């Protein structure tokens, strides 16, 4: 094990300790931090839920999740028993104020055992409608007044729309200081997303090109091959625009479009990002059909397996108008990006899992080669692949070896995959940041509001005008035809990268 500068003593309460997110992501991440020697010397983790579990049964349940979902794929589970010495389960109803003494009792017990006052972290991995009720009860606990040492982590979606997000922000800030509130967006913890900052701001090479003078347009794709995975009840109240665009995709867009930060101070980075959100052109509800496309998958075949359509999924209204696909064209009205379209798209049951950003450069000002020398001469592009491929690739024209002047596009690629299973998962990075009190990769209240403001006209237009053509795309496709038309109107096509061999 390497020797790391580790966070101070911490007690972590996970509301939703019996839920899916903890099973698949949080506990595997915490166990990896433990194996990599990043957990504090003194720590305790308490999962909270109404379900009944003995500690022993709870550990078994969590180990199952670790074996299936950890990046280590079940390797090094030999240290599991050591880890579970720190993990317990508290059966309680988050709506029952009388049960909250269980929390203060555990903190007190650990304080006495360790002889220090620990960080107390409340991770709210529960449905969004439960968040206000739990937050209110936590706010009433005496330990929550202790600024700096008590933190609350709120999962996405943060609110349901601009108004509810605003209310939630008001509620949280009436009980916690801003530096105690960690609004999580797990995309910001991904290694390849963080690397966007390194690529842009540690290299002078790209800066002169990174603007409207050289960039023709930008595409961001966050395609998912999976469907609902049992989350119909949640998705029916969300939809792809809320689930992915309002948060993950707009955050990536901010990192691509933001101005260089003066320092890596949390507020400096967040200021630069919020400037981008505030500069995104507001469209009216009437303009929405020119800028946004929605889709919903039908039943069909997915990699040789028969799957049901969205409206037949469990927990879904058989007449549902919820979007499982969304594509939007954004403009950023500022000096750097005037006139450069940013096309973004996301969807469930698409042809493959692929998250990537491509910057398509303008054509060379004068092309002296014979027209037949190349298939296309607008082929300069920079691709940042976030997942599952993790690489950065520059495409340019090169002479085909031989006696004639024929050109071919070639790729120069940096493979981030080399770190393989050693690269930390997003939730590892973010949980460590919470324990250390570093909010750089978390959303500030004004960022959340600004992101909602960007998508509200689209949400409102979609809610008021039912789609006439749902379902409108087949599983294993790249979404509805209208999404191709959205970008084709401007003379472009979506870039679908070939799958990993
Ligand atoms: N799952 C995922 O991949 C992702 C989830 N998220 C977000 O994480 C949050 C949780 O999602 P997920 O884990 O999938 O949801 P689940 O439905 O799997 O889990 C919900 C959890 O909430 C608990 N719960 C419900 N009611 C109460 C109550 N009254 N008191 C105490 N606990 C309660 C449930 O426990 P019990 O029934 O035992 O009470 C359960 O542990 C959501 O906001 C979701 O959007 C974000 C990104 C990805
Ligand atoms: O937040 C969410 O993200 C996942 C996709 O996350 P990824 O890390 O696998 O790309 C998405 O499936 C889910 O619907 C959404 O809530």
XYZ file of C-alpha atoms and ligand atoms in Angstrom:
565
model
C 0.000 0.000 0.000
C 1.276 3.482 -0.822
C 1.503 6.130 1.914
C -0.967 8.964 1.335
C -1.844 12.178 3.126
C -5.205 11.048 4.381
C -8.297 12.936 5.518
C -9.054 13.504 9.213
C -11.187 11.134 11.309
C -14.625 10.860 9.705
C -18.045 9.351 10.304
C -20.001 8.897 7.081
C -23.761 8.329 7.172
C -25.239 7.056 3.904
C -28.999 7.633 3.679
C -29.962 5.068 1.043
C -27.477 2.584 2.508
C -29.752 -0.240 1.337
C -30.168 1.273 -2.155
C -28.752 0.753 -5.602
C -26.294 3.660 -5.707
C -24.585 2.542 -2.505
C -24.493 -1.073 -3.659
C -23.034 -0.374 -7.094
C -20.970 2.759 -6.623
C -20.466 4.173 -3.124
C -19.337 1.104 -1.193
C -17.102 -0.174 -4.025
C -15.549 3.317 -4.108
C -15.060 3.460 -0.320
C -13.526 -0.017 -0.319
C -11.119 0.985 -3.097
C -10.111 4.077 -1.112
C -9.463 1.757 1.837
C -7.349 -0.621 -0.284
C -5.405 2.306 -1.722
C -4.759 3.636 1.777
C -6.776 6.816 1.310
C -9.322 6.319 4.127
C -8.672 8.149 7.399
C -6.945 6.256 10.212
C -10.185 6.526 12.135
C -13.393 6.183 10.182
C -16.885 4.738 10.485
C -19.515 4.237 7.789
C -23.181 3.761 8.657
C -25.678 2.764 5.974
C -29.210 3.985 6.704
C -32.529 2.620 5.406
C -35.891 1.271 6.528
C -35.122 -2.302 5.391
C -34.062 -4.742 8.088
C -30.434 -5.926 7.971
C -28.158 -7.307 10.645
C -24.637 -5.920 10.260
C -23.555 -9.335 9.033
C -26.244 -9.545 6.334
C -25.522 -5.957 5.362
C -21.833 -6.730 4.858
C -22.743 -9.747 2.708
C -25.033 -7.603 0.567
C -22.340 -4.961 0.112
C -19.656 -7.524 -0.715
C -21.861 -8.792 -3.508
C -21.947 -5.259 -4.981
C -18.181 -4.864 -4.605
C -17.532 -8.180 -6.334
C -19.782 -7.253 -9.244
C -19.090 -3.565 -9.697
C -15.684 -2.573 -8.312
C -13.008 -1.650 -10.864
C -10.905 -4.347 -9.163
C -13.474 -6.926 -10.254
C -13.413 -8.814 -6.972
C -9.615 -8.838 -6.687
C -8.207 -7.962 -3.244
C -11.441 -8.824 -1.459
C -9.143 -10.433 1.121
C -9.132 -7.126 3.035
C -12.930 -7.029 3.157
C -13.196 -8.209 6.784
C -10.834 -5.417 7.911
C -12.968 -2.927 6.020
C -16.243 -4.161 7.498
C -14.955 -3.485 11.035
C -15.751 0.123 10.142
C -19.172 -0.467 8.539
C -22.562 -0.781 10.257
C -26.229 -0.516 9.367
C -28.771 1.756 11.077
C -32.372 0.810 10.465
C -34.373 4.006 10.575
C -37.002 5.938 8.677
C -35.598 9.229 7.423
C -39.035 10.805 7.978
C -39.019 9.916 11.676
C -37.421 12.784 13.617
C -37.392 10.679 16.817
C -34.957 8.205 15.220
C -32.206 10.753 14.599
C -30.701 10.217 18.048
C -29.134 7.075 16.475
C -26.934 9.414 14.474
C -25.844 11.594 17.368
C -25.285 8.479 19.515
C -22.904 7.004 16.943
C -20.988 10.263 16.544
C -20.651 10.544 20.320
C -19.471 6.951 20.603
C -16.783 7.471 17.938
C -15.706 10.765 19.469
C -15.113 9.031 22.794
C -13.405 6.036 21.196
C -11.057 8.119 19.022
C -10.529 11.053 21.372
C -11.107 13.585 18.557
C -14.135 15.333 17.132
C -14.585 13.716 13.713
C -15.837 15.076 10.409
C -19.484 14.114 10.137
C -20.692 13.536 6.581
C -24.290 12.927 5.548
C -24.586 11.420 2.078
C -28.166 11.657 0.796
C -28.379 8.773 -1.727
C -32.169 8.813 -1.688
C -34.942 9.858 -4.081
C -35.007 13.657 -4.559
C -38.427 14.042 -2.917
C -36.984 12.728 0.390
C -34.082 15.173 0.463
C -35.874 18.201 2.011
C -37.388 16.135 4.827
C -34.067 14.476 5.757
C -32.075 17.693 5.372
C -34.476 19.521 7.692
C -34.088 16.898 10.404
C -30.325 16.845 10.059
C -30.232 20.628 10.220
C -31.955 20.477 13.580
C -29.172 18.298 15.056
C -26.664 20.178 17.143
C -23.665 18.691 15.299
C -24.783 20.352 12.049
C -24.060 23.804 13.420
C -20.376 22.955 13.566
C -19.164 24.570 10.373
C -16.397 22.840 8.501
C -16.629 19.526 10.271
C -20.159 18.588 9.222
C -20.999 18.208 5.526
C -24.036 17.205 3.540
C -23.755 15.546 0.139
C -26.785 15.780 -2.145
C -27.135 13.474 -5.133
C -28.478 14.568 -8.457
C -31.035 15.434 -9.676
C -30.813 18.591 -7.574
C -34.471 19.648 -7.694
C -36.953 18.899 -10.435
C -36.906 22.296 -12.134
C -35.607 25.809 -11.539
C -38.166 26.591 -8.872
C -37.739 23.412 -6.813
C -33.930 23.609 -7.079
C -34.109 27.185 -5.849
C -36.306 26.154 -2.912
C -33.967 23.289 -2.046
C -31.002 25.657 -2.140
C -32.828 28.041 0.192
C -33.677 25.216 2.576
C -30.128 23.846 2.644
C -28.566 27.248 3.069
C -30.873 28.018 5.996
C -29.219 25.113 7.843
C -25.758 24.688 6.344
C -23.095 27.093 5.138
C -22.306 26.844 1.404
C -18.926 25.203 2.147
C -20.753 22.410 3.986
C -22.978 21.562 0.994
C -21.617 19.180 -1.640
C -23.898 18.897 -4.685
C -22.539 15.910 -6.493
C -22.270 15.399 -10.252
C -20.286 12.215 -10.668
C -19.102 13.129 -14.182
C -16.884 15.778 -12.608
C -15.035 13.029 -10.746
C -14.194 11.078 -13.888
C -10.457 11.090 -14.636
C -11.014 11.896 -18.308
C -13.337 14.797 -17.494
C -10.786 16.269 -15.082
C -8.153 15.822 -17.761
C -9.995 18.369 -19.927
C -8.626 21.039 -17.591
C -5.093 19.627 -17.892
C -5.330 19.473 -21.679
C -6.619 23.021 -21.986
C -4.726 24.840 -19.276
C -1.392 23.037 -18.980
C -0.629 23.243 -22.713
C -0.041 26.441 -24.671
C -0.479 24.509 -27.903
C -4.276 24.503 -28.026
C -5.140 27.914 -26.605
C -4.684 29.952 -29.831
C -7.028 27.550 -31.671
C -9.661 27.239 -28.948
C -12.159 29.800 -30.185
C -14.560 30.825 -32.951
C -11.707 31.700 -35.340
C -10.644 28.071 -35.770
C -13.453 25.919 -34.427
C -16.393 25.286 -36.693
C -18.595 23.412 -34.236
C -18.412 21.160 -31.188
C -20.263 17.914 -30.477
C -20.833 16.248 -27.108
C -22.258 12.729 -27.117
C -23.172 10.798 -23.963
C -24.726 7.675 -25.417
C -25.833 4.799 -23.212
C -26.282 1.238 -24.420
C -28.315 0.337 -21.336
C -32.005 0.993 -20.791
C -33.685 1.824 -17.497
C -32.087 -0.918 -15.380
C -35.095 -1.058 -13.054
C -35.234 2.719 -12.513
C -38.558 3.267 -14.319
C -40.160 4.923 -11.294
C -37.365 7.493 -11.160
C -36.992 8.029 -14.894
C -40.695 8.636 -15.420
C -40.291 11.840 -13.355
C -37.023 12.808 -14.974
C -36.388 12.066 -18.655
C -33.083 12.305 -20.496
C -32.908 16.105 -20.553
C -33.186 16.323 -16.755
C -31.212 13.162 -16.058
C -28.171 13.874 -18.226
C -28.218 17.254 -19.990
C -29.096 19.560 -17.080
C -26.129 18.262 -15.119
C -23.458 16.010 -16.670
C -23.516 17.344 -20.227
C -23.746 21.025 -19.296
C -20.860 20.528 -16.869
C -18.722 19.013 -19.620
C -19.712 21.851 -21.937
C -18.580 24.330 -19.275
C -15.173 22.686 -19.027
C -14.723 22.864 -22.790
C -15.947 26.447 -23.079
C -14.763 28.165 -19.867
C -12.122 30.875 -19.793
C -8.738 29.973 -18.264
C -8.904 30.106 -14.449
C -6.430 32.273 -12.586
C -5.924 29.498 -10.008
C -7.386 26.128 -9.119
C -9.229 27.554 -6.167
C -12.714 25.964 -5.932
C -14.563 29.254 -6.336
C -12.383 30.437 -9.193
C -13.152 27.315 -11.245
C -16.842 27.532 -10.398
C -16.940 31.240 -11.320
C -15.512 30.517 -14.737
C -17.992 27.696 -15.280
C -21.002 29.705 -14.208
C -19.964 32.443 -16.657
C -20.427 29.907 -19.468
C -23.882 28.865 -18.254
C -24.926 32.492 -17.998
C -23.720 33.134 -21.555
C -25.680 30.264 -23.137
C -28.281 31.781 -25.437
C -31.781 31.628 -23.977
C -34.272 30.333 -26.453
C -37.983 30.961 -26.313
C -40.486 28.133 -26.007
C -41.530 28.861 -29.587
C -37.945 28.325 -30.824
C -37.498 24.994 -29.088
C -38.252 22.837 -32.134
C -35.364 24.510 -34.010
C -32.913 23.782 -31.203
C -33.983 20.561 -29.493
C -35.159 17.062 -30.368
C -36.658 14.476 -28.044
C -36.988 10.743 -28.508
C -38.373 7.658 -26.837
C -37.318 4.097 -27.614
C -39.650 1.464 -28.967
C -39.430 -2.253 -28.326
C -37.062 -4.197 -30.541
C -33.737 -5.972 -30.536
C -30.720 -4.942 -28.559
C -27.546 -6.817 -29.480
C -29.575 -9.911 -30.314
C -31.857 -9.695 -27.261
C -35.517 -8.765 -27.435
C -36.325 -5.715 -25.295
C -39.575 -3.919 -24.508
C -40.297 -0.320 -25.427
C -40.071 2.430 -22.814
C -43.850 2.561 -22.392
C -43.886 -1.137 -21.476
C -41.158 -0.833 -18.804
C -42.030 -1.433 -15.141
C -43.054 1.755 -13.331
C -43.735 3.616 -16.583
C -47.050 5.071 -17.742
C -48.152 3.161 -20.904
C -48.876 6.556 -22.546
C -45.716 8.188 -21.234
C -44.294 11.190 -23.091
C -41.007 11.109 -21.199
C -37.863 11.538 -23.287
C -35.305 8.738 -23.232
C -33.268 10.666 -25.828
C -32.483 14.368 -26.076
C -30.404 16.375 -28.532
C -29.908 20.131 -28.238
C -28.016 22.825 -30.134
C -26.583 25.509 -27.848
C -24.914 28.808 -28.656
C -22.676 30.617 -26.207
C -22.999 34.334 -26.684
C -19.577 35.573 -25.648
C -16.403 36.803 -27.325
C -14.768 33.371 -27.641
C -17.694 31.329 -28.932
C -19.942 33.661 -30.899
C -21.533 31.713 -33.756
C -20.063 28.299 -32.844
C -22.820 25.704 -32.346
C -22.442 23.141 -29.555
C -24.493 20.041 -30.421
C -25.168 17.688 -27.513
C -27.061 14.400 -27.391
C -27.760 11.605 -24.955
C -30.072 8.627 -24.840
C -30.838 5.197 -23.472
C -30.616 2.010 -25.549
C -28.432 3.640 -28.173
C -26.075 1.709 -30.383
C -23.172 1.732 -27.935
C -21.954 3.271 -24.686
C -19.822 6.203 -25.751
C -19.161 9.570 -24.156
C -16.977 11.868 -26.200
C -16.421 15.484 -27.136
C -15.229 16.526 -30.585
C -13.972 19.893 -31.655
C -14.364 20.170 -35.427
C -11.980 22.720 -36.904
C -12.671 24.984 -39.843
C -11.319 24.058 -43.236
C -7.896 25.252 -44.395
C -8.193 28.795 -45.828
C -6.857 27.705 -49.216
C -6.648 24.122 -50.417
C -3.943 23.862 -53.089
C -4.218 20.091 -53.558
C -6.288 18.727 -56.446
C -9.893 18.194 -55.358
C -9.618 14.429 -55.944
C -6.684 14.170 -53.509
C -8.869 13.717 -50.472
C -12.342 12.534 -49.615
C -12.921 15.542 -47.439
C -10.683 18.421 -46.612
C -12.578 19.472 -43.542
C -11.148 16.708 -41.426
C -9.196 18.391 -38.638
C -10.722 17.451 -35.335
C -9.792 16.892 -31.713
C -11.658 14.108 -29.926
C -11.709 13.700 -26.170
C -13.127 10.274 -25.318
C -14.436 10.126 -21.779
C -15.644 6.497 -21.656
C -15.427 3.582 -22.233
C -12.476 4.547 -24.423
C -10.317 6.983 -22.513
C -8.188 8.848 -24.984
C -7.467 12.096 -26.773
C -7.046 11.990 -30.497
C -6.074 14.576 -33.122
C -7.113 13.965 -36.712
C -5.215 15.576 -39.587
C -4.496 14.961 -43.252
C -1.325 13.098 -44.234
C 0.123 12.110 -47.577
C -0.641 8.557 -48.567
C 2.739 6.833 -49.277
C 3.241 6.520 -53.042
C 3.969 8.484 -56.183
C 0.749 10.495 -56.259
C -0.323 13.301 -53.975
C -3.245 11.578 -52.316
C -4.249 12.462 -48.772
C -5.798 10.411 -46.009
C -7.061 11.439 -42.578
C -4.889 9.971 -39.805
C -5.220 9.983 -36.014
C -2.606 10.723 -33.402
C -3.853 9.290 -30.122
C -2.941 9.536 -26.445
C -4.326 6.509 -24.624
C -5.507 7.316 -21.129
C -6.599 3.695 -20.694
C -3.042 2.802 -19.732
C -3.962 3.408 -16.061
C -6.545 0.602 -16.448
C -7.950 -0.731 -13.234
C -5.673 1.574 -11.222
C -7.477 4.727 -12.350
C -9.833 5.777 -9.550
C -13.554 5.691 -10.228
C -15.401 9.018 -10.133
C -17.017 8.288 -6.781
C -13.630 7.509 -5.205
C -12.321 10.938 -6.130
C -15.489 12.690 -5.013
C -15.845 10.868 -1.690
C -12.220 11.626 -0.885
C -12.805 15.290 -1.751
C -15.806 15.390 0.597
C -13.748 13.932 3.450
C -11.047 16.509 2.717
C -13.564 19.340 2.384
C -12.514 20.217 -1.178
C -15.550 21.423 -3.161
C -13.816 22.180 -6.484
C -15.524 19.306 -8.295
C -18.950 19.970 -6.796
C -21.714 22.284 -7.938
C -22.249 25.648 -6.276
C -25.862 26.829 -5.795
C -25.675 29.425 -8.574
C -24.320 26.819 -11.025
C -27.306 24.578 -10.385
C -29.738 27.475 -10.879
C -27.978 28.617 -14.049
C -28.075 25.105 -15.529
C -31.813 24.819 -14.837
C -32.373 28.231 -16.403
C -30.747 26.979 -19.618
C -33.035 23.993 -20.030
C -36.315 25.328 -18.601
C -37.720 26.607 -21.947
C -37.153 23.166 -23.466
C -38.727 21.350 -20.517
C -41.723 23.678 -20.547
C -42.231 23.412 -24.300
C -42.000 19.626 -24.144
C -44.372 19.386 -21.203
C -46.945 21.600 -22.919
C -46.720 20.029 -26.373
C -47.084 16.241 -26.362
C -44.939 14.523 -29.000
C -46.881 13.167 -31.963
C -44.411 10.482 -32.944
C -43.392 8.559 -29.778
C -41.865 5.987 -29.767
C -39.571 7.300 -32.466
C -36.335 5.320 -32.309
C -35.399 1.691 -32.168
C -33.045 0.136 -29.621
C -29.501 -0.166 -30.978
C -29.947 2.879 -33.226
C -28.459 6.363 -32.775
C -31.771 7.945 -31.834
C -34.588 9.535 -33.844
C -34.140 10.783 -37.412
C -35.022 14.263 -36.222
C -31.727 14.353 -34.297
C -29.829 13.763 -37.542
C -31.907 16.476 -39.195
C -31.116 18.928 -36.361
C -27.412 18.858 -37.158
C -27.787 18.195 -40.922
C -29.623 21.523 -41.313
C -26.290 23.202 -40.502
C -24.347 20.967 -42.895
C -22.935 18.594 -40.260
C -23.353 14.984 -39.164
C -23.046 13.417 -35.745
C -19.740 11.696 -35.173
C -20.298 8.057 -34.216
C -16.936 6.614 -33.253
C -16.286 2.943 -33.990
C -16.695 0.717 -30.916
C -13.652 -0.537 -29.047
C -12.349 -3.641 -30.833
N -28.438 4.202 -8.960
C -27.656 4.942 -9.729
O -26.907 4.438 -10.592
C -27.626 6.432 -9.553
C -28.414 7.075 -8.620
N -28.334 8.409 -8.455
C -29.171 9.096 -7.475
O -28.999 8.514 -6.188
C -30.206 8.592 -5.461
C -30.578 7.178 -4.973
O -30.783 6.363 -6.109
P -30.849 4.778 -6.014
O -29.860 4.254 -5.037
O -30.791 4.302 -7.416
O -32.316 4.539 -5.451
P -32.910 3.232 -4.725
O -34.373 3.285 -4.939
O -32.169 2.006 -5.084
O -32.593 3.506 -3.189
C -33.343 4.406 -2.421
C -32.865 4.311 -1.002
O -33.612 5.217 -0.218
C -33.990 4.545 0.977
N -35.207 5.128 1.512
C -36.387 5.307 0.879
N -37.277 5.871 1.708
C -36.641 6.047 2.898
C -37.026 6.582 4.139
N -38.217 7.067 4.357
N -36.100 6.599 5.108
C -34.858 6.117 4.910
N -34.434 5.601 3.758
C -35.318 5.569 2.759
C -34.216 3.130 0.525
O -34.088 2.264 1.625
P -35.294 1.434 2.273
O -36.234 1.036 1.183
O -34.576 0.325 2.923
O -35.900 2.387 3.207
C -33.021 2.942 -0.395
O -31.873 2.636 0.340
C -31.238 9.210 -6.409
O -31.273 10.597 -6.190
C -30.652 8.926 -7.777
O -31.082 9.866 -8.729
C -27.449 9.179 -9.182
C -26.645 8.606 -10.118
C -26.678 7.199 -10.424
O -26.491 10.110 -13.388
C -26.736 9.221 -14.178
O -25.715 8.699 -14.868
C -25.831 7.415 -15.462
C -24.677 7.318 -16.451
O -23.489 7.371 -15.741
P -22.150 6.738 -16.355
O -21.107 7.097 -15.372
O -22.401 5.265 -16.476
O -21.974 7.366 -17.687
C -27.152 7.222 -16.137
O -27.279 5.877 -16.560
C -28.255 7.529 -15.152
O -29.528 7.425 -15.806
C -28.094 8.908 -14.582
O -29.018 9.084 -13.518
